[in-house]
Coordinates of C-alpha atoms (C1' of nucleotides) in Angstrom, one line a residue:
Chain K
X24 CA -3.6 -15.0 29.6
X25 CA -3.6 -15.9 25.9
X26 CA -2.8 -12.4 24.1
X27 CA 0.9 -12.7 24.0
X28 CA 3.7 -13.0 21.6
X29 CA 5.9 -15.3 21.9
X30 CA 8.5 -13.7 20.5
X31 CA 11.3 -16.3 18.7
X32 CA 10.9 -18.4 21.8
X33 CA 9.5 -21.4 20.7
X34 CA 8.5 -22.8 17.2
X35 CA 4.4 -23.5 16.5
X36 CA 4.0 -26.6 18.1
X37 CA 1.8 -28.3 15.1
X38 CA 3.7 -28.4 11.6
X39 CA 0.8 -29.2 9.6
X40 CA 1.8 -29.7 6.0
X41 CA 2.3 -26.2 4.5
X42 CA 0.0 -27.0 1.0
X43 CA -1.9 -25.3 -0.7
X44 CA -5.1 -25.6 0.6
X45 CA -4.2 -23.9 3.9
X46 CA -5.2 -26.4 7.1
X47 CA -8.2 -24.1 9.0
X48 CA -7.5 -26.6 12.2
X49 CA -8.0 -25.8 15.9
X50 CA -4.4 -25.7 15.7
X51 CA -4.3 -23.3 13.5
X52 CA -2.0 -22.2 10.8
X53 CA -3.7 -19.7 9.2
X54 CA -2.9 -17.8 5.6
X55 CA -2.8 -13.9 5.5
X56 CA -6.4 -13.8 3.6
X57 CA -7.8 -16.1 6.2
X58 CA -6.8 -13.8 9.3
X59 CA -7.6 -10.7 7.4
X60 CA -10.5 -11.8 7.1
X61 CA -10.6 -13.2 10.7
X62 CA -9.5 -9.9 12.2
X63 CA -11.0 -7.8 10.2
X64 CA -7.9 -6.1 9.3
X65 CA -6.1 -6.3 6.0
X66 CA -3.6 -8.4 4.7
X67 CA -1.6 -4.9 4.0
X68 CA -2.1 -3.9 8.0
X69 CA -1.1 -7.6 9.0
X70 CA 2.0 -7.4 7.2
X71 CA 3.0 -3.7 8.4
X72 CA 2.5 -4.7 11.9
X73 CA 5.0 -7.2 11.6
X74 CA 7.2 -5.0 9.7
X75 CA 7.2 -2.7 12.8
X76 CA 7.3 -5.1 15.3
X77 CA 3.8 -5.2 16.0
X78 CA 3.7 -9.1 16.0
X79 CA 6.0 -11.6 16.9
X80 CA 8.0 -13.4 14.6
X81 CA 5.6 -15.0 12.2
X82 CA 6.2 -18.7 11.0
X83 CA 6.9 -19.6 7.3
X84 CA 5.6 -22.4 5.3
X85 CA 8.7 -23.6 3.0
X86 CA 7.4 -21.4 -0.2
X87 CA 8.1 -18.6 2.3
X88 CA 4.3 -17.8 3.1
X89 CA 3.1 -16.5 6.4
X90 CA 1.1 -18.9 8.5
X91 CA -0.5 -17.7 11.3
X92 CA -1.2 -19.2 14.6
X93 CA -4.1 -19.2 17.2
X94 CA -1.4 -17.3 19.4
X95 CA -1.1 -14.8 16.7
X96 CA -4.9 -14.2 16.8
X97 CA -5.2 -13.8 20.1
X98 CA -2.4 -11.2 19.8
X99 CA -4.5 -9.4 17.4
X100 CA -7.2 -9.5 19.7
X101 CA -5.2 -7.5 22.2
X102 CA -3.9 -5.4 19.9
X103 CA -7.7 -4.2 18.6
X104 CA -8.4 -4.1 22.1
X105 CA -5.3 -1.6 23.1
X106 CA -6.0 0.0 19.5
X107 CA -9.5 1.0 20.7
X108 CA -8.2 2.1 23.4
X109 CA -6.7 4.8 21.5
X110 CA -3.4 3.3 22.4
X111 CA -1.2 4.9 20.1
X112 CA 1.0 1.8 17.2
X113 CA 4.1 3.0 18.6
X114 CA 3.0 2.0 22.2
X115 CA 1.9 -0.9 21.2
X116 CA 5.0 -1.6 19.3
X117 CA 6.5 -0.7 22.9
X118 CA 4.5 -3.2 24.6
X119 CA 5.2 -6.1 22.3
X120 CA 9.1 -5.5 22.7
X121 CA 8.4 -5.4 26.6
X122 CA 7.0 -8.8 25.8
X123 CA 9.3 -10.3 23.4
X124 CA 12.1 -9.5 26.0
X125 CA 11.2 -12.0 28.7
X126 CA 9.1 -11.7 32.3
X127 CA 11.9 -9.3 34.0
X128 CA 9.9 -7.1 32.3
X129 CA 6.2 -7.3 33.8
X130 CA 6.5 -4.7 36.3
X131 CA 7.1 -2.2 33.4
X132 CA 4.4 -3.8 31.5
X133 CA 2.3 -3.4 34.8
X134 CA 2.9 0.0 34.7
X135 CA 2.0 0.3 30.9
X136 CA -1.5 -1.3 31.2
X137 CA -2.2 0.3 34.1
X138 CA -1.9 3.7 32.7
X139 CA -4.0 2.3 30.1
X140 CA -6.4 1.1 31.8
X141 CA -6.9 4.5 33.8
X142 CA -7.1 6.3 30.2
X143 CA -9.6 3.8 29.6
X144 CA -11.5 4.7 32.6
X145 CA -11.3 8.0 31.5
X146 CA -12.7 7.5 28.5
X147 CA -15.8 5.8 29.5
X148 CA -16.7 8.4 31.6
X149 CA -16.5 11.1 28.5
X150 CA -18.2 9.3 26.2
X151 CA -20.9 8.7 29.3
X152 CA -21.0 12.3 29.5
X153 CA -21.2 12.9 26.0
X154 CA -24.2 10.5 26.2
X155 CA -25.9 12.2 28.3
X156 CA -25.8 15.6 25.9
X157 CA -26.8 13.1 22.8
X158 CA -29.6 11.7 25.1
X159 CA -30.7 15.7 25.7
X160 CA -30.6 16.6 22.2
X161 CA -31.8 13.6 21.1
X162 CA -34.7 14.6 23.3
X163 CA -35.3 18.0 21.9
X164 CA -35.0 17.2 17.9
X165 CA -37.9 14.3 18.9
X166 CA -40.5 16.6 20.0
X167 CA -39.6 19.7 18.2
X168 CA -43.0 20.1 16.3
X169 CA -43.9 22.1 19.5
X170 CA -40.9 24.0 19.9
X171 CA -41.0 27.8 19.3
X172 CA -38.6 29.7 16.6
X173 CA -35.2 30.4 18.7
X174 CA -35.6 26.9 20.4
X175 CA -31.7 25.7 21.5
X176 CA -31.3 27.8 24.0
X177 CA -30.3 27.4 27.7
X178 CA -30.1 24.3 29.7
X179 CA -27.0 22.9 29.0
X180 CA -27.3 19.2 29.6
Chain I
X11 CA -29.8 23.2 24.3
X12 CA -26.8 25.2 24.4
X13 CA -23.9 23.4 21.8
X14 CA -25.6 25.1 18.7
X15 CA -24.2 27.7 15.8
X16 CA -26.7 30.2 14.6
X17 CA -25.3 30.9 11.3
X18 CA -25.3 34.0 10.0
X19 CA -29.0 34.6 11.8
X20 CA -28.3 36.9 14.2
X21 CA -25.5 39.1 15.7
X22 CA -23.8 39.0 18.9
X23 CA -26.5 40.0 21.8
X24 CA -23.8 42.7 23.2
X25 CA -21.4 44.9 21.1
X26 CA -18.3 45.4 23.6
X27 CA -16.3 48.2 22.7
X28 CA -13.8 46.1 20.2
X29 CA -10.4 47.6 21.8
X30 CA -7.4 46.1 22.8
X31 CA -7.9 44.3 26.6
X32 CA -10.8 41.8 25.1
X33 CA -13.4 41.8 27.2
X34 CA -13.7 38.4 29.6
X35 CA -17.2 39.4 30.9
X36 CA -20.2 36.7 31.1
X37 CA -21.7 38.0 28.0
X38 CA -18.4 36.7 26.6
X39 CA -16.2 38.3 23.5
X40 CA -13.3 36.1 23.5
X41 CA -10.3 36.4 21.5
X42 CA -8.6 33.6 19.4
X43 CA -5.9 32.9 22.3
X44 CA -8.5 32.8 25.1
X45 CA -10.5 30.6 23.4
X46 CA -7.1 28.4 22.4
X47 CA -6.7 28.2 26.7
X48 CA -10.6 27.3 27.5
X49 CA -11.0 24.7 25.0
X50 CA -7.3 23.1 24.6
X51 CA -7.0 23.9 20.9
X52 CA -4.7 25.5 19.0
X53 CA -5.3 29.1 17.7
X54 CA -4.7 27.4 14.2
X55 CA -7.3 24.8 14.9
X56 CA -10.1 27.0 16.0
X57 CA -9.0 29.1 12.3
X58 CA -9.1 25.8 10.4
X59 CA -12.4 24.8 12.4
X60 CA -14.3 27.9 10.9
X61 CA -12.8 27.6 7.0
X62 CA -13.9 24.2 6.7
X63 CA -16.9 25.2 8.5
X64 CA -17.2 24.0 11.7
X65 CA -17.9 26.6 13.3
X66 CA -20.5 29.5 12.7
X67 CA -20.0 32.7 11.3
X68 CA -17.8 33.8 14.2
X69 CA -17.7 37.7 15.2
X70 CA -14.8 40.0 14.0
X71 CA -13.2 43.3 15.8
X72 CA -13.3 46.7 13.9
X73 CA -10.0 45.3 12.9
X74 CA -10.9 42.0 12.1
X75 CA -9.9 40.3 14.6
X76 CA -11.9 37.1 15.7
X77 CA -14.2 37.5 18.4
X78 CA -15.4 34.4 20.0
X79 CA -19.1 34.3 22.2
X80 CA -20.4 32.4 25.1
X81 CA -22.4 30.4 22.5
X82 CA -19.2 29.7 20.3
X83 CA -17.7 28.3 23.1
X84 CA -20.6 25.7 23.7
X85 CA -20.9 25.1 20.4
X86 CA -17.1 23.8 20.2
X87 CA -17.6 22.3 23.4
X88 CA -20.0 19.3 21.3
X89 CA -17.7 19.5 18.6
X90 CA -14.8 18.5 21.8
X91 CA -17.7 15.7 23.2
X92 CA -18.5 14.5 19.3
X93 CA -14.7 14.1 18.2
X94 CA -14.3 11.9 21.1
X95 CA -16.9 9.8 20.3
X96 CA -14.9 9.2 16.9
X97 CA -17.3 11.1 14.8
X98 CA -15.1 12.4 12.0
X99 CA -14.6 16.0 11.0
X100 CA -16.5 15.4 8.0
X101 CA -19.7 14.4 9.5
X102 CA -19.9 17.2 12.4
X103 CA -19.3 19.7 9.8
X104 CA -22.5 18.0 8.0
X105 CA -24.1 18.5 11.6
X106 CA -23.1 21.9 11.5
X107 CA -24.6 22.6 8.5
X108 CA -27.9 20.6 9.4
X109 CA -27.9 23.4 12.0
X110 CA -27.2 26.0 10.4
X111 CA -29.7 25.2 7.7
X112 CA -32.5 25.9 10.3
X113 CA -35.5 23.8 12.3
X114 CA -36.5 21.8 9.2
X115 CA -33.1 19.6 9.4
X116 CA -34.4 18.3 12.9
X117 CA -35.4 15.3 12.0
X118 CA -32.2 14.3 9.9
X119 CA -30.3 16.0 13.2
X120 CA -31.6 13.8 15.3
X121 CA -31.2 10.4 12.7
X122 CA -27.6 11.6 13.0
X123 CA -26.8 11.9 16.9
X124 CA -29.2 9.1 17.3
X125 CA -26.6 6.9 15.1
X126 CA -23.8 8.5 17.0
X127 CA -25.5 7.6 20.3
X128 CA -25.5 4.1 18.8
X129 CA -21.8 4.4 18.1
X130 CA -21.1 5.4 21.5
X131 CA -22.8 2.6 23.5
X132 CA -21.4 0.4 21.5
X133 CA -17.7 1.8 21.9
X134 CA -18.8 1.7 26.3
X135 CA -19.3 -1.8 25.8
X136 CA -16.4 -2.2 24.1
X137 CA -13.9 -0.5 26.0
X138 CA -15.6 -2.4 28.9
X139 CA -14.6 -6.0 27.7
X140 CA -11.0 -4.2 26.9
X141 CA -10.9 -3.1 30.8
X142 CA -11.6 -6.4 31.9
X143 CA -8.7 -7.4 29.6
X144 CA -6.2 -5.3 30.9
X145 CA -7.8 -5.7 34.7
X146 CA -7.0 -9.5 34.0
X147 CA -3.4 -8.9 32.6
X148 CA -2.4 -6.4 35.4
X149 CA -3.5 -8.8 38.0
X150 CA -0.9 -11.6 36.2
X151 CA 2.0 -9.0 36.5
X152 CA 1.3 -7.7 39.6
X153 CA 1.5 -11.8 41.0
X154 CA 4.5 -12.7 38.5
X155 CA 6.7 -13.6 41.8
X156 CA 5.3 -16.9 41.5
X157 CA 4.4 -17.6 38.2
X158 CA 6.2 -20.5 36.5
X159 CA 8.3 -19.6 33.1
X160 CA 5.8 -20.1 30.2
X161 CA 3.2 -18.1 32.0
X162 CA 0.8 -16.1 29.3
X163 CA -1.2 -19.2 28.6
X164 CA -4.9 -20.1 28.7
X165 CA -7.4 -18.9 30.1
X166 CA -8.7 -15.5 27.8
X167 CA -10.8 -13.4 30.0
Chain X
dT19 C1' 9.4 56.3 17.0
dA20 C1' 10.6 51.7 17.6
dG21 C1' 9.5 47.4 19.0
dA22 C1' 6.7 43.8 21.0
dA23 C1' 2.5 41.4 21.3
dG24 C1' -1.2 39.4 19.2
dG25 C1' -3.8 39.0 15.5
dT26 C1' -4.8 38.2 10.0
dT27 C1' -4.3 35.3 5.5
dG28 C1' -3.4 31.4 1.9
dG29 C1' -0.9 27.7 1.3
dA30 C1' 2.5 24.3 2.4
dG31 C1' 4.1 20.8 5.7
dT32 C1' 3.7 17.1 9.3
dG33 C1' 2.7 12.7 11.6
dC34 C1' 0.0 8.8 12.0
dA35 C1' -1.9 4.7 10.4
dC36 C1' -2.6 2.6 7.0
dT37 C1' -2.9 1.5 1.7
dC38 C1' -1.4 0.6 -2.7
dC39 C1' 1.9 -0.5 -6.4
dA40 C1' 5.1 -2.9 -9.4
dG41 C1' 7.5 -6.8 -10.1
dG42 C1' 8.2 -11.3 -8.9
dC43 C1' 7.5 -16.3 -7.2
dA44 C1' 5.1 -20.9 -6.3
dA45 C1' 1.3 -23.9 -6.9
dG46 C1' -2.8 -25.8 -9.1
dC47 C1' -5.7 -26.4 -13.2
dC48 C1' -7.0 -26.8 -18.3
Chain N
dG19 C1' 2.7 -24.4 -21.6
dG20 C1' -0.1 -20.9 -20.3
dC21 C1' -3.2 -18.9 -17.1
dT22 C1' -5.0 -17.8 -12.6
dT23 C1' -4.6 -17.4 -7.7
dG24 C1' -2.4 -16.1 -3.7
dC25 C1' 1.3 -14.6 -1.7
dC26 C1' 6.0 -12.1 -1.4
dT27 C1' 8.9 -7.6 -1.1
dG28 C1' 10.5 -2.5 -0.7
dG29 C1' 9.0 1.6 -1.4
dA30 C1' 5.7 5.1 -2.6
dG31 C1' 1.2 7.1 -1.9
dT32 C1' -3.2 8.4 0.7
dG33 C1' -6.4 10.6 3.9
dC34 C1' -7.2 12.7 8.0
dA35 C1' -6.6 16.2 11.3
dC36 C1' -4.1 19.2 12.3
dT37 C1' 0.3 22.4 12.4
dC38 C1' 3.3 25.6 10.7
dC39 C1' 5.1 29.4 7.7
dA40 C1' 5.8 33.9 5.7
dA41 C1' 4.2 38.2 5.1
dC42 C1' 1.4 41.5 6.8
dC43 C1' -1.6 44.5 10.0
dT44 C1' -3.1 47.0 14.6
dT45 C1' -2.6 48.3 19.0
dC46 C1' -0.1 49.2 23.0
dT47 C1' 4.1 50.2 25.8
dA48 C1' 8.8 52.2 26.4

DNA sequence: TAGAAGGTTGGAGTGCACTCCAGGCAAGCC
DNA sequence: GGCTTGCCTGGAGTGCACTCCAACCTTCTA
């Protein structure tokens, strides 16, 4: 898999010279503007998630800027993914610790997706449901010219 | 359809005697604590639900006391199915009022669940990729017996 | 008649997830 | 040298969706 942090395991393996005009390689040492923009997330959220512990340790060019990685972005997939998920920060947060602590930990992060994924299973059926009642209404607003006065009655979807 | 608020259009079918031991009969005169049970929120919700207008006019005791109908209960029953669907309380108390405003809102009714309907297919398909996300990740820490140390790499699914 | 239970109100408070601000620093350009 | 751009920090502020509070009222039961 590819969304993880590293935690302070291990350095970025490229040390692209940390300029000005930021390198946009496949190796990838990103600015703060450029994953914002990236992730869709601003460079105010990208900076709180580290701050809670959202993120692994970001790297530094020597002026002290952050410089994202292509491990960092695929961290931030996961973490829109979890978010979506209605996954609470704090559980991510959780998570991320679970991960920065070392693999004697994947049974409890097992047990932490897995719950997940039955809320996400959960979800998909509501909203499924919930489609079903748009689908029925959608229905009735369509053709309403030949409805009569008190019209949303009965048959509950 | 069921899930709609009349407004101030018409008055509750049956007039139960108001007393003290509500009435839990089909017809339905609920008080503010049974309704809390049914629906899973909080008396103060369902108060804060009609001020900001959420809800239609809603019955009141000779001593002005709540009295919640059959039809109330469908009505927040949406309201449950829309909030999950991420609409914000903003835009179903716009739905509300579409309703309440009478027949000649269908069309803009319908513009609005049909852009929720949109919303909620795509938020399936989303939390479908995220499944298959997690289904990959649990699958890695259910095997990590024999996974080698620097394990989380490659292969996104 | 007292007290408990369950309701009423307006308004204040809470928790979450950001979001913004002020003041400052480094680099690049005219 | 001065200006702009882009980033840094700690801490304060915002918006949403509740959630709670204090003071009060009715009705029922002991």
């Amino acid at each position: 898999m590819s969304q993880t942090p590293q935690g302070s395991c291990c350095p970025a393996p490229e040390s692209v010279p940390a300029g000005r005009p930021p390198a946009v390689g496949t190796g990838g040492r990103y600015t703060i503007s450029e994953v914002a923009e990236r992730t869709g997330l601003s460079a105010h959220t990208l900076r709180w998630y580290e701050r809670i512990g959202l993120m692994p340790h970001i790297d530094r060019s020597h002026t002290g800027q952050r410089r994202f990685t292509d491990r960092d972005l695929t961290w931030l997939d996961l973490v829109g993914k979890l978010r979506m998920t209605g996954m609470s920060v704090a559980d991510m947060v959780r998570y991320a610790e679970l991960v920065r602590a070392g693999e004697h930990t994947y049974p409890e992060r097992r047990r932490l997706l897995a719950a997940t994924r039955e809320d996400v299973l959960r979800r998909i059926d509501e909203l499924r449901d919930t489609l079903a009642v748009l689908d029925f209404k959608i229905a009735h607003y369509t053709g309403y010219e030949d409805t009569p006065a008190v019209s949303e009655e009965a048959a509950t979807p």
